[in-house]
mmCIF file of C-alpha atoms in Angstrom:
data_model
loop_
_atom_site.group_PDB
_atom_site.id
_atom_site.type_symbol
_atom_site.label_atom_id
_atom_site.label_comp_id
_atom_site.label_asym_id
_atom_site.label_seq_id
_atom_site.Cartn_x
_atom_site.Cartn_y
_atom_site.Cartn_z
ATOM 1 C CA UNK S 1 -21.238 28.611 152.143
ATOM 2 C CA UNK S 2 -20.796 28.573 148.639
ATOM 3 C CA UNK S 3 -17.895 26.560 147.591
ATOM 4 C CA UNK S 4 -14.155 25.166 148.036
ATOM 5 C CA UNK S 5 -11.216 25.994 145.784
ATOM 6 C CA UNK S 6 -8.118 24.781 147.389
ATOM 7 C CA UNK S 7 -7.296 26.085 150.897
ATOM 8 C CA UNK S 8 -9.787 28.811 150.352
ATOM 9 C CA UNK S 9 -14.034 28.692 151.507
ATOM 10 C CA UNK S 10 -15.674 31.102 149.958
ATOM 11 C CA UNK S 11 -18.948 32.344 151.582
ATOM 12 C CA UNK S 12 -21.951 34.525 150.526
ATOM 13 C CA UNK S 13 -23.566 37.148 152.424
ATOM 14 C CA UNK S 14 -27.062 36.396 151.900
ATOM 15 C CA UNK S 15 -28.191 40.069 152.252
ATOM 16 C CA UNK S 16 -25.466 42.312 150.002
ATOM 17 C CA UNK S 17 -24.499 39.381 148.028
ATOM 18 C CA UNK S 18 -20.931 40.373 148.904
ATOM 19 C CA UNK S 19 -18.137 37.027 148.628
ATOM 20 C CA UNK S 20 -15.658 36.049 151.179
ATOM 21 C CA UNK S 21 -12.732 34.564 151.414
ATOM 22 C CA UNK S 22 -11.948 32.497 153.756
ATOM 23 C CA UNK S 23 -8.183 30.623 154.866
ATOM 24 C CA UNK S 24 -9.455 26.590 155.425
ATOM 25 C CA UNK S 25 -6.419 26.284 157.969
ATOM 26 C CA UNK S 26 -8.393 28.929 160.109
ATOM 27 C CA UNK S 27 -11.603 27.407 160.399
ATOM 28 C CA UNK S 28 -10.438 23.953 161.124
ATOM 29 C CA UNK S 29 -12.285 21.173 161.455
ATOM 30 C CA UNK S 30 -15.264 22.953 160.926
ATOM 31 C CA UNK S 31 -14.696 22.770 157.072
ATOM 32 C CA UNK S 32 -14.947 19.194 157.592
ATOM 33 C CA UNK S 33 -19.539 19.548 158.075
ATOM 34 C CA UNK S 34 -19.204 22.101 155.469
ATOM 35 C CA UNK S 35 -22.225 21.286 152.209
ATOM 36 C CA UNK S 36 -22.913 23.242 149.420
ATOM 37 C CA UNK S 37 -25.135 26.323 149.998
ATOM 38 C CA UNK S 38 -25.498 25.472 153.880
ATOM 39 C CA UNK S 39 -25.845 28.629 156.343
ATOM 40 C CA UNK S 40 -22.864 29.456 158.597
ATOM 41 C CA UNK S 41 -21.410 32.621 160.339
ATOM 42 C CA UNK S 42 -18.053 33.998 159.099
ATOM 43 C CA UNK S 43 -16.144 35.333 162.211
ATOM 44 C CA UNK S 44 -14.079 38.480 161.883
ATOM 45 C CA UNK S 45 -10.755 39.586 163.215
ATOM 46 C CA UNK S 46 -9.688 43.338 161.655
ATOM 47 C CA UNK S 47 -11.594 42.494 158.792
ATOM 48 C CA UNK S 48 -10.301 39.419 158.398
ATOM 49 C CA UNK S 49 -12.461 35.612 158.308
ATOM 50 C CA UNK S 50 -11.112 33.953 161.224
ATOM 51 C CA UNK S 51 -13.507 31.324 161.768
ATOM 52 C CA UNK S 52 -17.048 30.362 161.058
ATOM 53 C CA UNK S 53 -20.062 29.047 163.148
ATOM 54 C CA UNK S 54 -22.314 25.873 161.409
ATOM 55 C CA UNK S 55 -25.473 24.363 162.272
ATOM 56 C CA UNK S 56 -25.339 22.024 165.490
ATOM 57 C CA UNK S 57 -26.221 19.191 163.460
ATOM 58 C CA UNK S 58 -26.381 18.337 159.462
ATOM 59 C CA UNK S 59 -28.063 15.706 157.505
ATOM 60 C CA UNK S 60 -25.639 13.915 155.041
ATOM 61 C CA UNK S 61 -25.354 10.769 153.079
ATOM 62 C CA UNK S 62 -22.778 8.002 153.743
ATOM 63 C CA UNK S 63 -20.948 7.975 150.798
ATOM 64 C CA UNK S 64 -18.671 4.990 151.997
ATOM 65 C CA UNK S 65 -18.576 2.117 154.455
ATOM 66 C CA UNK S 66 -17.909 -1.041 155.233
ATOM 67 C CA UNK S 67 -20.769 -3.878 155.786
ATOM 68 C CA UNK S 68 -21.637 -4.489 158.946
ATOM 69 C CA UNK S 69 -20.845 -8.114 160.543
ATOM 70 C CA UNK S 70 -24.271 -10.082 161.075
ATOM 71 C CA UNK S 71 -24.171 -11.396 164.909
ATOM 72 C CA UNK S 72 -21.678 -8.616 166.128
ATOM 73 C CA UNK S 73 -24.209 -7.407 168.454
ATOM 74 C CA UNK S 74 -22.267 -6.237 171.067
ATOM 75 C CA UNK S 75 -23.920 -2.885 172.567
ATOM 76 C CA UNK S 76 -22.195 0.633 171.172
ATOM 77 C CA UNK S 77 -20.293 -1.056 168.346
ATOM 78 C CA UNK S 78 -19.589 1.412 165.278
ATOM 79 C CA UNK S 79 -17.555 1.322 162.299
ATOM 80 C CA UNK S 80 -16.349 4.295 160.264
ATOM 81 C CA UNK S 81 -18.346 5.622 157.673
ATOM 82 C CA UNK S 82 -17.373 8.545 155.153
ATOM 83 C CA UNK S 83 -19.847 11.212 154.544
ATOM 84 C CA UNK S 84 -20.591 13.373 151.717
ATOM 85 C CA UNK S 85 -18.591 15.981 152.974
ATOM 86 C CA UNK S 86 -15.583 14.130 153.573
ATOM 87 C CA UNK S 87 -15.632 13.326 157.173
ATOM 88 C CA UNK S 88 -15.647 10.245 158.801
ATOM 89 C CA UNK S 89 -17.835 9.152 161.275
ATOM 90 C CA UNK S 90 -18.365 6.665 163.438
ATOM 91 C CA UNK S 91 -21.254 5.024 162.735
ATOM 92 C CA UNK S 92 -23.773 1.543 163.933
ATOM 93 C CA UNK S 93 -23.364 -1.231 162.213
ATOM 94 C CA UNK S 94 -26.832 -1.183 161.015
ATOM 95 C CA UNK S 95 -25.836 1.991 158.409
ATOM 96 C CA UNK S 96 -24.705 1.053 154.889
ATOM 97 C CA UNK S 97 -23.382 2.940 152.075
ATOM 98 C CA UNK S 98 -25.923 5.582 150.868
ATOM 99 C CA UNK S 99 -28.354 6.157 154.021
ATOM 100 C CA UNK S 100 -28.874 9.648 155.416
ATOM 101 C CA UNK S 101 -27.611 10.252 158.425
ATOM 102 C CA UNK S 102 -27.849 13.029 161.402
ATOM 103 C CA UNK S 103 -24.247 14.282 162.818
ATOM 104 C CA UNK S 104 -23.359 16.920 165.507
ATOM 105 C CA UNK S 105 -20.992 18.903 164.157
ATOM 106 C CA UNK S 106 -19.778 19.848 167.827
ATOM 107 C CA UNK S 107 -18.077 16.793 168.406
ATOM 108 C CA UNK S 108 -18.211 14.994 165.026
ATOM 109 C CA UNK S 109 -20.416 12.150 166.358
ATOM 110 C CA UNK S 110 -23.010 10.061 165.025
ATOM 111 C CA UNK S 111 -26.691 11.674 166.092
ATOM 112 C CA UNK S 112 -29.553 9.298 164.235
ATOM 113 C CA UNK S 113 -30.773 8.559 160.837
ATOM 114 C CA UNK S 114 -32.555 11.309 159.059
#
C-alpha cells in the first residue's frame, strides 16, 4: 500500500513496480488498518481492484485517548482510543495517548501492547 488521495488507495506491485488504483468504497473497512508501505493483496474482478486482503494483525500508535479513571477496575472495561490510521479502538484503561498497540484487523479489536 502506498498511499491515499481521496476515495482512491493506490497500491504497488512489489515485483513489476506496476500502480493500482483502487475505489476506497470497495474495500471497506479494510482501509480503516491501512499504514503507509504495509503489504496487502489487491483482489480482482475483470481487471478491476475489488477488494484487498491485510495482515491479521498491525502494530500502531494511539494517537488519541482519553485518561483512564484511577479505581475503575471493573474487569473488561475499555475506552476508545484513535489509532494512527484513523480507527478507533476499544482499548484498557491502562493505554494512554502514544503507546503501541497490537489490533486484529478481522474484527477491529484490541489484541495487546506491542
Amino acid at each position: 500500500y502506498l498511499y491515499r488521495e481521496g476515495n482512491h488507495l493506490t497500491f504497488m506491485d512489489n515485483l513489476s513496480f506496476e500502480q493500482v488504483l483502487v475505489d476506497a468504497d470497495a474495500v471497506g473497512d479494510d482501509a480503516m488498518y491501512l499504514k503507509e508501505n504495509d503489504n496487502a493483496s489487491v483482489l480482482f474482478y475483470n481487471g478491476k481492484g475489488i477488494g484487498i486482503t491485510t495482515a491479521t494483525f498491525i502494530i500502531a500508535k494511539v494517537t488519541e485517548c482519553e485518561p483512564g479513571v484511577r479505581g475503575d477496575t471493573a474487569t473488561n472495561v475499555t475506552k476508545p482510543a484513535k489509532i494512527e490510521t484513523g480507527a478507533t479502538v476499544k482499548v484498557p484503561l491502562f493505554i494512554n495517548e502514544g503507546d503501541v498497540i497490537k489490533v486484529d484487523t478481522r474484527s477491529g479489536e484490541y489484541a495487546s501492547r506491542a
